[in-house]
JSON list of C-alpha atoms in Angstrom, two decimals:
[
{"chain": "A", "resi": 243, "resn": "MET", "atom": "CA", "xyz": [44.84, -25.12, -56.84]},
{"chain": "A", "resi": 244, "resn": "SER", "atom": "CA", "xyz": [46.92, -27.90, -58.37]},
{"chain": "A", "resi": 245, "resn": "ASP", "atom": "CA", "xyz": [47.83, -27.68, -62.04]},
{"chain": "A", "resi": 246, "resn": "GLU", "atom": "CA", "xyz": [46.79, -31.29, -62.42]},
{"chain": "A", "resi": 247, "resn": "LYS", "atom": "CA", "xyz": [43.38, -31.84, -63.96]},
{"chain": "A", "resi": 248, "resn": "TRP", "atom": "CA", "xyz": [42.53, -34.86, -61.80]},
{"chain": "A", "resi": 249, "resn": "THR", "atom": "CA", "xyz": [43.49, -34.98, -58.11]},
{"chain": "A", "resi": 250, "resn": "GLU", "atom": "CA", "xyz": [42.54, -36.78, -54.87]},
{"chain": "A", "resi": 251, "resn": "ILE", "atom": "CA", "xyz": [41.28, -39.88, -56.70]},
{"chain": "A", "resi": 252, "resn": "GLU", "atom": "CA", "xyz": [40.04, -42.43, -54.16]},
{"chain": "A", "resi": 253, "resn": "HIS", "atom": "CA", "xyz": [38.37, -45.80, -54.68]},
{"chain": "A", "resi": 254, "resn": "LEU", "atom": "CA", "xyz": [35.08, -46.28, -52.77]},
{"chain": "A", "resi": 255, "resn": "PRO", "atom": "CA", "xyz": [34.69, -50.08, -52.45]},
{"chain": "A", "resi": 256, "resn": "GLN", "atom": "CA", "xyz": [31.38, -49.75, -50.61]},
{"chain": "A", "resi": 257, "resn": "TRP", "atom": "CA", "xyz": [29.92, -48.05, -53.70]},
{"chain": "A", "resi": 258, "resn": "ASP", "atom": "CA", "xyz": [31.11, -50.62, -56.24]},
{"chain": "A", "resi": 259, "resn": "GLU", "atom": "CA", "xyz": [28.50, -52.09, -58.58]},
{"chain": "A", "resi": 260, "resn": "GLU", "atom": "CA", "xyz": [28.32, -55.44, -60.32]},
{"chain": "A", "resi": 261, "resn": "PHE", "atom": "CA", "xyz": [30.47, -54.42, -63.28]},
{"chain": "A", "resi": 262, "resn": "TYR", "atom": "CA", "xyz": [31.99, -51.18, -62.02]},
{"chain": "A", "resi": 263, "resn": "HIS", "atom": "CA", "xyz": [34.35, -49.65, -59.49]},
{"chain": "A", "resi": 264, "resn": "VAL", "atom": "CA", "xyz": [33.39, -46.24, -58.13]},
{"chain": "A", "resi": 265, "resn": "TYR", "atom": "CA", "xyz": [35.78, -43.43, -57.21]},
{"chain": "A", "resi": 266, "resn": "THR", "atom": "CA", "xyz": [35.57, -39.95, -55.78]},
{"chain": "A", "resi": 267, "resn": "ALA", "atom": "CA", "xyz": [37.94, -37.35, -57.26]},
{"chain": "A", "resi": 268, "resn": "LYS", "atom": "CA", "xyz": [38.50, -33.69, -58.02]},
{"chain": "A", "resi": 269, "resn": "LYS", "atom": "CA", "xyz": [38.52, -32.36, -61.58]},
{"chain": "A", "resi": 270, "resn": "HIS", "atom": "CA", "xyz": [40.05, -28.88, -61.73]},
{"chain": "A", "resi": 271, "resn": "GLY", "atom": "CA", "xyz": [39.38, -28.67, -57.98]},
{"chain": "A", "resi": 272, "resn": "LYS", "atom": "CA", "xyz": [35.72, -29.67, -58.16]},
{"chain": "A", "resi": 273, "resn": "TRP", "atom": "CA", "xyz": [34.54, -32.87, -56.47]},
{"chain": "A", "resi": 274, "resn": "LEU", "atom": "CA", "xyz": [33.00, -35.43, -58.83]},
{"chain": "A", "resi": 275, "resn": "MET", "atom": "CA", "xyz": [32.51, -39.18, -58.90]},
{"chain": "A", "resi": 276, "resn": "LEU", "atom": "CA", "xyz": [33.84, -41.72, -61.39]},
{"chain": "A", "resi": 277, "resn": "LYS", "atom": "CA", "xyz": [32.35, -45.02, -62.47]},
{"chain": "A", "resi": 278, "resn": "THR", "atom": "CA", "xyz": [34.73, -47.30, -64.37]},
{"chain": "A", "resi": 279, "resn": "LEU", "atom": "CA", "xyz": [34.83, -50.94, -65.43]},
{"chain": "A", "resi": 280, "resn": "ARG", "atom": "CA", "xyz": [36.31, -53.43, -62.99]},
{"chain": "A", "resi": 281, "resn": "PRO", "atom": "CA", "xyz": [39.96, -54.21, -63.82]},
{"chain": "A", "resi": 282, "resn": "ASP", "atom": "CA", "xyz": [39.10, -57.68, -65.12]},
{"chain": "A", "resi": 283, "resn": "LEU", "atom": "CA", "xyz": [36.60, -56.18, -67.60]},
{"chain": "A", "resi": 284, "resn": "LYS", "atom": "CA", "xyz": [38.60, -53.25, -68.99]},
{"chain": "A", "resi": 285, "resn": "ASP", "atom": "CA", "xyz": [39.82, -55.21, -72.03]},
{"chain": "A", "resi": 286, "resn": "ASN", "atom": "CA", "xyz": [36.47, -56.89, -72.65]},
{"chain": "A", "resi": 287, "resn": "PRO", "atom": "CA", "xyz": [34.86, -55.42, -75.83]},
{"chain": "A", "resi": 288, "resn": "GLU", "atom": "CA", "xyz": [31.34, -56.22, -74.60]},
{"chain": "A", "resi": 289, "resn": "ALA", "atom": "CA", "xyz": [32.00, -54.47, -71.30]},
{"chain": "A", "resi": 290, "resn": "GLN", "atom": "CA", "xyz": [33.46, -51.46, -73.11]},
{"chain": "A", "resi": 291, "resn": "ALA", "atom": "CA", "xyz": [30.34, -51.26, -75.27]},
{"chain": "A", "resi": 292, "resn": "MET", "atom": "CA", "xyz": [28.23, -51.55, -72.11]},
{"chain": "A", "resi": 293, "resn": "ILE", "atom": "CA", "xyz": [29.76, -48.52, -70.39]},
{"chain": "A", "resi": 294, "resn": "GLU", "atom": "CA", "xyz": [29.43, -46.45, -73.57]},
{"chain": "A", "resi": 295, "resn": "LYS", "atom": "CA", "xyz": [25.78, -47.52, -73.94]},
{"chain": "A", "resi": 296, "resn": "GLU", "atom": "CA", "xyz": [25.03, -46.62, -70.30]},
{"chain": "A", "resi": 297, "resn": "PHE", "atom": "CA", "xyz": [26.54, -43.18, -70.85]},
{"chain": "A", "resi": 298, "resn": "ASP", "atom": "CA", "xyz": [24.42, -42.64, -73.97]},
{"chain": "A", "resi": 299, "resn": "VAL", "atom": "CA", "xyz": [21.24, -43.76, -72.19]},
{"chain": "A", "resi": 300, "resn": "ARG", "atom": "CA", "xyz": [21.73, -41.67, -69.06]},
{"chain": "A", "resi": 301, "resn": "TYR", "atom": "CA", "xyz": [23.43, -38.54, -70.38]},
{"chain": "A", "resi": 302, "resn": "ASN", "atom": "CA", "xyz": [20.19, -36.68, -71.12]},
{"chain": "A", "resi": 303, "resn": "LEU", "atom": "CA", "xyz": [18.38, -37.71, -67.94]},
{"chain": "A", "resi": 304, "resn": "ALA", "atom": "CA", "xyz": [17.68, -34.75, -65.66]},
{"chain": "A", "resi": 305, "resn": "HIS", "atom": "CA", "xyz": [15.87, -35.24, -62.36]},
{"chain": "A", "resi": 306, "resn": "PRO", "atom": "CA", "xyz": [16.66, -33.83, -58.89]},
{"chain": "A", "resi": 307, "resn": "ASN", "atom": "CA", "xyz": [16.58, -37.30, -57.32]},
{"chain": "A", "resi": 308, "resn": "ILE", "atom": "CA", "xyz": [18.78, -39.06, -59.90]},
{"chain": "A", "resi": 309, "resn": "VAL", "atom": "CA", "xyz": [22.55, -38.73, -60.04]},
{"chain": "A", "resi": 310, "resn": "MET", "atom": "CA", "xyz": [23.50, -36.66, -63.08]},
{"chain": "A", "resi": 311, "resn": "ILE", "atom": "CA", "xyz": [26.06, -37.79, -65.68]},
{"chain": "A", "resi": 312, "resn": "ASN", "atom": "CA", "xyz": [28.46, -35.13, -66.98]},
{"chain": "A", "resi": 313, "resn": "ASP", "atom": "CA", "xyz": [30.91, -36.84, -69.29]},
{"chain": "A", "resi": 314, "resn": "LEU", "atom": "CA", "xyz": [32.66, -40.01, -70.48]},
{"chain": "A", "resi": 315, "resn": "GLU", "atom": "CA", "xyz": [36.41, -39.58, -70.11]},
{"chain": "A", "resi": 316, "resn": "ASP", "atom": "CA", "xyz": [39.65, -41.54, -69.94]},
{"chain": "A", "resi": 317, "resn": "VAL", "atom": "CA", "xyz": [40.92, -40.67, -66.45]},
{"chain": "A", "resi": 318, "resn": "PRO", "atom": "CA", "xyz": [44.66, -41.23, -65.80]},
{"chain": "A", "resi": 319, "resn": "GLY", "atom": "CA", "xyz": [45.26, -44.22, -63.55]},
{"chain": "A", "resi": 320, "resn": "VAL", "atom": "CA", "xyz": [41.58, -45.18, -63.63]},
{"chain": "A", "resi": 321, "resn": "GLY", "atom": "CA", "xyz": [40.55, -45.68, -67.26]},
{"chain": "A", "resi": 322, "resn": "LEU", "atom": "CA", "xyz": [37.45, -44.88, -69.26]},
{"chain": "A", "resi": 323, "resn": "SER", "atom": "CA", "xyz": [34.96, -43.52, -66.73]},
{"chain": "A", "resi": 324, "resn": "ILE", "atom": "CA", "xyz": [31.45, -42.17, -66.54]},
{"chain": "A", "resi": 325, "resn": "ILE", "atom": "CA", "xyz": [31.76, -38.83, -64.73]},
{"chain": "A", "resi": 326, "resn": "THR", "atom": "CA", "xyz": [28.88, -37.90, -62.43]},
{"chain": "A", "resi": 327, "resn": "ASP", "atom": "CA", "xyz": [28.00, -35.15, -60.00]},
{"chain": "A", "resi": 328, "resn": "ASP", "atom": "CA", "xyz": [29.37, -35.54, -56.50]},
{"chain": "A", "resi": 329, "resn": "VAL", "atom": "CA", "xyz": [26.76, -37.45, -54.50]},
{"chain": "A", "resi": 330, "resn": "TYR", "atom": "CA", "xyz": [29.08, -38.51, -51.69]},
{"chain": "A", "resi": 331, "resn": "GLY", "atom": "CA", "xyz": [27.11, -39.51, -48.63]},
{"chain": "A", "resi": 332, "resn": "ASP", "atom": "CA", "xyz": [25.50, -42.55, -47.04]},
{"chain": "A", "resi": 333, "resn": "SER", "atom": "CA", "xyz": [23.35, -45.18, -48.68]},
{"chain": "A", "resi": 334, "resn": "LEU", "atom": "CA", "xyz": [19.99, -46.02, -47.16]},
{"chain": "A", "resi": 335, "resn": "ALA", "atom": "CA", "xyz": [21.48, -49.42, -46.34]},
{"chain": "A", "resi": 336, "resn": "LYS", "atom": "CA", "xyz": [24.22, -47.78, -44.24]},
{"chain": "A", "resi": 337, "resn": "LEU", "atom": "CA", "xyz": [21.77, -45.44, -42.51]},
{"chain": "A", "resi": 338, "resn": "ILE", "atom": "CA", "xyz": [19.64, -48.45, -41.60]},
{"chain": "A", "resi": 339, "resn": "ALA", "atom": "CA", "xyz": [22.67, -50.37, -40.30]},
{"chain": "A", "resi": 340, "resn": "ASP", "atom": "CA", "xyz": [23.83, -47.35, -38.26]},
{"chain": "A", "resi": 341, "resn": "GLY", "atom": "CA", "xyz": [20.37, -46.68, -36.80]},
{"chain": "A", "resi": 342, "resn": "LYS", "atom": "CA", "xyz": [20.21, -43.23, -38.41]},
{"chain": "A", "resi": 343, "resn": "VAL", "atom": "CA", "xyz": [16.89, -43.44, -40.27]},
{"chain": "A", "resi": 344, "resn": "ASP", "atom": "CA", "xyz": [14.57, -40.61, -39.23]},
{"chain": "A", "resi": 345, "resn": "GLU", "atom": "CA", "xyz": [11.35, -38.88, -40.30]},
{"chain": "A", "resi": 346, "resn": "ASP", "atom": "CA", "xyz": [13.14, -36.88, -43.00]},
{"chain": "A", "resi": 347, "resn": "ILE", "atom": "CA", "xyz": [14.57, -40.04, -44.57]},
{"chain": "A", "resi": 348, "resn": "LEU", "atom": "CA", "xyz": [11.15, -41.70, -44.56]},
{"chain": "A", "resi": 349, "resn": "HIS", "atom": "CA", "xyz": [9.53, -38.64, -46.11]},
{"chain": "A", "resi": 350, "resn": "LYS", "atom": "CA", "xyz": [12.06, -38.64, -48.95]},
{"chain": "A", "resi": 351, "resn": "ILE", "atom": "CA", "xyz": [11.55, -42.38, -49.52]},
{"chain": "A", "resi": 352, "resn": "THR", "atom": "CA", "xyz": [7.79, -41.81, -49.87]},
{"chain": "A", "resi": 353, "resn": "THR", "atom": "CA", "xyz": [8.18, -38.77, -52.13]},
{"chain": "A", "resi": 354, "resn": "GLY", "atom": "CA", "xyz": [11.52, -38.28, -53.89]},
{"chain": "A", "resi": 355, "resn": "LEU", "atom": "CA", "xyz": [12.22, -41.95, -54.55]},
{"chain": "A", "resi": 356, "resn": "VAL", "atom": "CA", "xyz": [8.76, -42.46, -56.05]},
{"chain": "A", "resi": 357, "resn": "GLU", "atom": "CA", "xyz": [9.20, -39.37, -58.23]},
{"chain": "A", "resi": 358, "resn": "ALA", "atom": "CA", "xyz": [12.53, -40.75, -59.46]},
{"chain": "A", "resi": 359, "resn": "LEU", "atom": "CA", "xyz": [10.93, -44.10, -60.33]},
{"chain": "A", "resi": 360, "resn": "GLU", "atom": "CA", "xyz": [8.13, -42.36, -62.19]},
{"chain": "A", "resi": 361, "resn": "TYR", "atom": "CA", "xyz": [10.69, -40.38, -64.22]},
{"chain": "A", "resi": 362, "resn": "ILE", "atom": "CA", "xyz": [12.71, -43.51, -65.01]},
{"chain": "A", "resi": 363, "resn": "GLN", "atom": "CA", "xyz": [9.58, -45.28, -66.22]},
{"chain": "A", "resi": 364, "resn": "ALA", "atom": "CA", "xyz": [8.41, -42.27, -68.24]},
{"chain": "A", "resi": 365, "resn": "ASN", "atom": "CA", "xyz": [11.74, -42.39, -70.10]},
{"chain": "A", "resi": 366, "resn": "HIS", "atom": "CA", "xyz": [11.52, -46.18, -70.61]},
{"chain": "A", "resi": 367, "resn": "ILE", "atom": "CA", "xyz": [14.83, -46.79, -68.87]},
{"chain": "A", "resi": 368, "resn": "VAL", "atom": "CA", "xyz": [15.82, -50.40, -68.19]},
{"chain": "A", "resi": 369, "resn": "HIS", "atom": "CA", "xyz": [17.60, -50.50, -64.86]},
{"chain": "A", "resi": 370, "resn": "HIS", "atom": "CA", "xyz": [18.83, -52.71, -62.07]},
{"chain": "A", "resi": 371, "resn": "PRO", "atom": "CA", "xyz": [16.43, -53.13, -59.11]},
{"chain": "A", "resi": 372, "resn": "ILE", "atom": "CA", "xyz": [16.21, -50.16, -56.75]},
{"chain": "A", "resi": 373, "resn": "ARG", "atom": "CA", "xyz": [17.83, -51.26, -53.48]},
{"chain": "A", "resi": 374, "resn": "PRO", "atom": "CA", "xyz": [18.78, -49.58, -50.17]},
{"chain": "A", "resi": 375, "resn": "GLU", "atom": "CA", "xyz": [22.38, -49.71, -51.42]},
{"chain": "A", "resi": 376, "resn": "THR", "atom": "CA", "xyz": [21.55, -47.61, -54.50]},
{"chain": "A", "resi": 377, "resn": "VAL", "atom": "CA", "xyz": [19.52, -44.93, -52.70]},
{"chain": "A", "resi": 378, "resn": "ILE", "atom": "CA", "xyz": [22.01, -42.31, -51.49]},
{"chain": "A", "resi": 379, "resn": "PHE", "atom": "CA", "xyz": [21.50, -39.45, -49.05]},
{"chain": "A", "resi": 380, "resn": "THR", "atom": "CA", "xyz": [24.10, -36.78, -49.69]},
{"chain": "A", "resi": 381, "resn": "GLU", "atom": "CA", "xyz": [26.44, -35.59, -46.97]},
{"chain": "A", "resi": 382, "resn": "ASN", "atom": "CA", "xyz": [25.17, -32.80, -44.70]},
{"chain": "A", "resi": 383, "resn": "ILE", "atom": "CA", "xyz": [21.84, -31.95, -46.38]},
{"chain": "A", "resi": 384, "resn": "HIS", "atom": "CA", "xyz": [20.64, -35.51, -47.11]},
{"chain": "A", "resi": 385, "resn": "ASN", "atom": "CA", "xyz": [19.31, -34.97, -50.63]},
{"chain": "A", "resi": 386, "resn": "LEU", "atom": "CA", "xyz": [18.03, -38.27, -52.01]},
{"chain": "A", "resi": 387, "resn": "LYS", "atom": "CA", "xyz": [19.86, -39.46, -55.13]},
{"chain": "A", "resi": 388, "resn": "VAL", "atom": "CA", "xyz": [19.35, -42.75, -56.96]},
{"chain": "A", "resi": 389, "resn": "ILE", "atom": "CA", "xyz": [22.51, -44.26, -58.45]},
{"chain": "A", "resi": 390, "resn": "ASP", "atom": "CA", "xyz": [22.91, -47.24, -60.82]},
{"chain": "A", "resi": 391, "resn": "VAL", "atom": "CA", "xyz": [19.89, -45.83, -62.63]},
{"chain": "A", "resi": 392, "resn": "GLY", "atom": "CA", "xyz": [19.84, -47.54, -66.00]},
{"chain": "A", "resi": 393, "resn": "PHE", "atom": "CA", "xyz": [21.74, -49.25, -68.76]},
{"chain": "A", "resi": 394, "resn": "ASP", "atom": "CA", "xyz": [19.30, -49.37, -71.70]},
{"chain": "A", "resi": 395, "resn": "GLN", "atom": "CA", "xyz": [16.29, -47.59, -73.15]},
{"chain": "A", "resi": 396, "resn": "ARG", "atom": "CA", "xyz": [13.31, -49.15, -74.88]},
{"chain": "A", "resi": 397, "resn": "ALA", "atom": "CA", "xyz": [10.45, -47.85, -76.97]},
{"chain": "A", "resi": 398, "resn": "HIS", "atom": "CA", "xyz": [8.19, -48.71, -74.04]},
{"chain": "A", "resi": 399, "resn": "LEU", "atom": "CA", "xyz": [8.26, -50.63, -70.77]},
{"chain": "A", "resi": 400, "resn": "THR", "atom": "CA", "xyz": [5.99, -53.61, -70.18]},
{"chain": "A", "resi": 401, "resn": "PRO", "atom": "CA", "xyz": [3.45, -53.92, -67.33]},
{"chain": "A", "resi": 402, "resn": "ALA", "atom": "CA", "xyz": [5.81, -56.53, -65.86]},
{"chain": "A", "resi": 403, "resn": "ASP", "atom": "CA", "xyz": [8.61, -53.92, -65.76]},
{"chain": "A", "resi": 404, "resn": "ALA", "atom": "CA", "xyz": [6.36, -51.46, -63.92]},
{"chain": "A", "resi": 405, "resn": "SER", "atom": "CA", "xyz": [5.17, -54.13, -61.51]},
{"chain": "A", "resi": 406, "resn": "GLU", "atom": "CA", "xyz": [8.75, -55.15, -60.71]},
{"chain": "A", "resi": 407, "resn": "ASP", "atom": "CA", "xyz": [9.62, -51.53, -59.90]},
{"chain": "A", "resi": 408, "resn": "ILE", "atom": "CA", "xyz": [6.68, -51.37, -57.50]},
{"chain": "A", "resi": 409, "resn": "TYR", "atom": "CA", "xyz": [7.75, -54.64, -55.89]},
{"chain": "A", "resi": 410, "resn": "GLN", "atom": "CA", "xyz": [11.32, -53.42, -55.40]},
{"chain": "A", "resi": 411, "resn": "TYR", "atom": "CA", "xyz": [10.05, -50.11, -54.03]},
{"chain": "A", "resi": 412, "resn": "GLY", "atom": "CA", "xyz": [8.00, -52.08, -51.51]},
{"chain": "A", "resi": 413, "resn": "LYS", "atom": "CA", "xyz": [11.16, -53.79, -50.28]},
{"chain": "A", "resi": 414, "resn": "VAL", "atom": "CA", "xyz": [12.89, -50.43, -49.81]},
{"chain": "A", "resi": 415, "resn": "LEU", "atom": "CA", "xyz": [9.88, -48.94, -48.03]},
{"chain": "A", "resi": 416, "resn": "GLN", "atom": "CA", "xyz": [9.55, -51.97, -45.77]},
{"chain": "A", "resi": 417, "resn": "ALA", "atom": "CA", "xyz": [13.26, -51.84, -44.84]},
{"chain": "A", "resi": 418, "resn": "THR", "atom": "CA", "xyz": [12.90, -48.13, -44.02]},
{"chain": "A", "resi": 419, "resn": "LEU", "atom": "CA", "xyz": [9.83, -48.73, -41.84]},
{"chain": "A", "resi": 420, "resn": "ASP", "atom": "CA", "xyz": [11.60, -51.59, -40.05]},
{"chain": "A", "resi": 421, "resn": "ALA", "atom": "CA", "xyz": [14.30, -49.10, -39.03]},
{"chain": "A", "resi": 422, "resn": "LEU", "atom": "CA", "xyz": [11.82, -46.77, -37.31]},
{"chain": "A", "resi": 423, "resn": "PRO", "atom": "CA", "xyz": [10.13, -47.36, -33.93]},
{"chain": "A", "resi": 424, "resn": "GLN", "atom": "CA", "xyz": [6.62, -46.26, -34.94]},
{"chain": "A", "resi": 425, "resn": "LYS", "atom": "CA", "xyz": [4.31, -48.88, -36.46]},
{"chain": "A", "resi": 426, "resn": "ARG", "atom": "CA", "xyz": [2.79, -46.70, -39.21]},
{"chain": "A", "resi": 427, "resn": "PRO", "atom": "CA", "xyz": [0.00, -49.10, -40.21]},
{"chain": "A", "resi": 428, "resn": "HIS", "atom": "CA", "xyz": [-0.96, -47.14, -43.34]},
{"chain": "A", "resi": 429, "resn": "LEU", "atom": "CA", "xyz": [2.52, -47.26, -44.85]},
{"chain": "A", "resi": 430, "resn": "ARG", "atom": "CA", "xyz": [2.87, -50.89, -43.78]},
{"chain": "A", "resi": 431, "resn": "LYS", "atom": "CA", "xyz": [-0.22, -51.72, -45.79]},
{"chain": "A", "resi": 432, "resn": "VAL", "atom": "CA", "xyz": [1.21, -49.89, -48.80]},
{"chain": "A", "resi": 433, "resn": "ALA", "atom": "CA", "xyz": [4.46, -51.87, -48.53]},
{"chain": "A", "resi": 434, "resn": "GLU", "atom": "CA", "xyz": [2.58, -55.15, -48.15]},
{"chain": "A", "resi": 435, "resn": "ARG", "atom": "CA", "xyz": [0.53, -54.48, -51.28]},
{"chain": "A", "resi": 436, "resn": "CYS", "atom": "CA", "xyz": [3.68, -53.59, -53.24]},
{"chain": "A", "resi": 437, "resn": "LEU", "atom": "CA", "xyz": [5.18, -56.91, -52.12]},
{"chain": "A", "resi": 438, "resn": "ASN", "atom": "CA", "xyz": [2.16, -59.08, -52.95]},
{"chain": "A", "resi": 439, "resn": "PRO", "atom": "CA", "xyz": [3.46, -62.24, -54.70]},
{"chain": "A", "resi": 440, "resn": "ASP", "atom": "CA", "xyz": [0.65, -61.86, -57.24]},
{"chain": "A", "resi": 441, "resn": "PRO", "atom": "CA", "xyz": [1.58, -58.94, -59.56]},
{"chain": "A", "resi": 442, "resn": "HIS", "atom": "CA", "xyz": [-2.12, -58.39, -60.33]},
{"chain": "A", "resi": 443, "resn": "LYS", "atom": "CA", "xyz": [-2.73, -57.52, -56.67]},
{"chain": "A", "resi": 444, "resn": "ARG", "atom": "CA", "xyz": [-0.02, -54.87, -56.51]},
{"chain": "A", "resi": 445, "resn": "TYR", "atom": "CA", "xyz": [-0.57, -51.22, -57.47]},
{"chain": "A", "resi": 446, "resn": "THR", "atom": "CA", "xyz": [-1.15, -51.02, -61.19]},
{"chain": "A", "resi": 447, "resn": "ASP", "atom": "CA", "xyz": [1.23, -48.08, -61.74]},
{"chain": "A", "resi": 448, "resn": "ILE", "atom": "CA", "xyz": [3.33, -45.45, -60.00]},
{"chain": "A", "resi": 449, "resn": "GLN", "atom": "CA", "xyz": [0.45, -42.97, -59.97]},
{"chain": "A", "resi": 450, "resn": "SER", "atom": "CA", "xyz": [-1.69, -45.40, -57.97]},
{"chain": "A", "resi": 451, "resn": "LEU", "atom": "CA", "xyz": [1.23, -45.95, -55.60]},
{"chain": "A", "resi": 452, "resn": "LYS", "atom": "CA", "xyz": [1.66, -42.20, -55.10]},
{"chain": "A", "resi": 453, "resn": "LEU", "atom": "CA", "xyz": [-2.03, -41.81, -54.25]},
{"chain": "A", "resi": 454, "resn": "ALA", "atom": "CA", "xyz": [-1.81, -44.68, -51.76]},
{"chain": "A", "resi": 455, "resn": "LEU", "atom": "CA", "xyz": [1.27, -43.19, -50.08]},
{"chain": "A", "resi": 456, "resn": "ALA", "atom": "CA", "xyz": [-0.60, -39.89, -49.74]},
{"chain": "A", "resi": 457, "resn": "ASN", "atom": "CA", "xyz": [-3.54, -41.84, -48.26]},
{"chain": "A", "resi": 458, "resn": "ARG", "atom": "CA", "xyz": [-5.80, -40.83, -51.13]},
{"chain": "A", "resi": 459, "resn": "SER", "atom": "CA", "xyz": [-7.79, -43.14, -53.35]},
{"chain": "A", "resi": 460, "resn": "PRO", "atom": "CA", "xyz": [-8.50, -42.70, -57.07]},
{"chain": "A", "resi": 461, "resn": "ASN", "atom": "CA", "xyz": [-12.22, -42.54, -56.17]},
{"chain": "A", "resi": 462, "resn": "THR", "atom": "CA", "xyz": [-11.58, -39.53, -53.94]},
{"chain": "A", "resi": 463, "resn": "LEU", "atom": "CA", "xyz": [-9.75, -37.80, -56.78]},
{"chain": "A", "resi": 464, "resn": "TYR", "atom": "CA", "xyz": [-12.58, -38.52, -59.23]},
{"chain": "A", "resi": 465, "resn": "ILE", "atom": "CA", "xyz": [-15.14, -37.16, -56.75]},
{"chain": "A", "resi": 466, "resn": "LEU", "atom": "CA", "xyz": [-13.16, -33.94, -56.38]},
{"chain": "A", "resi": 467, "resn": "ILE", "atom": "CA", "xyz": [-12.90, -33.55, -60.16]},
{"chain": "A", "resi": 468, "resn": "ILE", "atom": "CA", "xyz": [-16.63, -34.18, -60.62]},
{"chain": "A", "resi": 469, "resn": "ALA", "atom": "CA", "xyz": [-17.47, -31.72, -57.83]},
{"chain": "A", "resi": 470, "resn": "PHE", "atom": "CA", "xyz": [-15.26, -29.07, -59.45]},
{"chain": "A", "resi": 471, "resn": "LEU", "atom": "CA", "xyz": [-16.87, -29.59, -62.85]},
{"chain": "A", "resi": 472, "resn": "ALA", "atom": "CA", "xyz": [-20.34, -29.39, -61.30]},
{"chain": "A", "resi": 473, "resn": "VAL", "atom": "CA", "xyz": [-19.48, -26.05, -59.67]},
{"chain": "A", "resi": 474, "resn": "MET", "atom": "CA", "xyz": [-18.16, -24.75, -63.00]},
{"chain": "A", "resi": 475, "resn": "VAL", "atom": "CA", "xyz": [-21.37, -25.78, -64.81]},
{"chain": "A", "resi": 476, "resn": "VAL", "atom": "CA", "xyz": [-23.51, -24.00, -62.22]},
{"chain": "A", "resi": 477, "resn": "LEU", "atom": "CA", "xyz": [-21.29, -20.90, -62.42]},
{"chain": "A", "resi": 478, "resn": "LEU", "atom": "CA", "xyz": [-21.47, -20.79, -66.24]},
{"chain": "A", "resi": 479, "resn": "ALA", "atom": "CA", "xyz": [-25.24, -21.22, -66.16]},
{"chain": "A", "resi": 480, "resn": "TRP", "atom": "CA", "xyz": [-25.56, -18.37, -63.66]},
{"chain": "A", "resi": 481, "resn": "LEU", "atom": "CA", "xyz": [-23.35, -16.10, -65.79]},
{"chain": "A", "resi": 482, "resn": "ASN", "atom": "CA", "xyz": [-25.41, -16.88, -68.88]},
{"chain": "A", "resi": 483, "resn": "ALA", "atom": "CA", "xyz": [-28.56, -15.94, -66.95]},
{"chain": "A", "resi": 484, "resn": "HIS", "atom": "CA", "xyz": [-27.00, -12.63, -65.89]},
{"chain": "A", "resi": 485, "resn": "PRO", "atom": "CA", "xyz": [-25.16, -11.32, -69.01]},
{"chain": "A", "resi": 486, "resn": "LEU", "atom": "CA", "xyz": [-24.83, -7.79, -67.64]},
{"chain": "A", "resi": 487, "resn": "LEU", "atom": "CA", "xyz": [-22.54, -9.07, -64.89]},
{"chain": "A", "resi": 488, "resn": "ARG", "atom": "CA", "xyz": [-19.99, -10.39, -67.41]}
]
């Protein structure tokens, strides 16, 4: 192994974000990824404060479907960088363009991506819209990882914030469905409701969206809960009538 701390640093233009350039590199022989300010922003005090704020906001996030941040470090030849786990792979956008979307990808869009959004909302993270370009499937095993996760944290998110997440999720789901040959009318209806121009006609929250994706309604859930409670009441009454059996 090389004595150099940082080796094999390579710019990934296809991964660049609005304010950042993204690199892949090895640190002490381990593959990681770097996110650094664009060259024209490196001397901008506001941009420098922005990258430090994003690090502070995201450092304590821990979710299997969100790229993890490890450190904030001045990398030789690159500059001050947010260091993340290695999530090298293909974006959903590239998989769509290459005709490589399959059942496994769709399943992860309807499960893992929704779980990631729920976690982001639970932590009141302000973030850029979820897009096919920011949903990554790692090389070989295709784990779903969301990048460009957030840049600020609030005391709470507004209903408008939640509704916008659902709208953007609908766009991602629709793009995924468009890349598959099957019609899937149920999931199409879910996507259409997410994309309703009237926010009041979309799903009210991520939990409602999850139930819809699973083809379950809140009424069904309530009925199951009521049925369970009714069985418990009958069982307790029977036990009280037969104390010797307790």
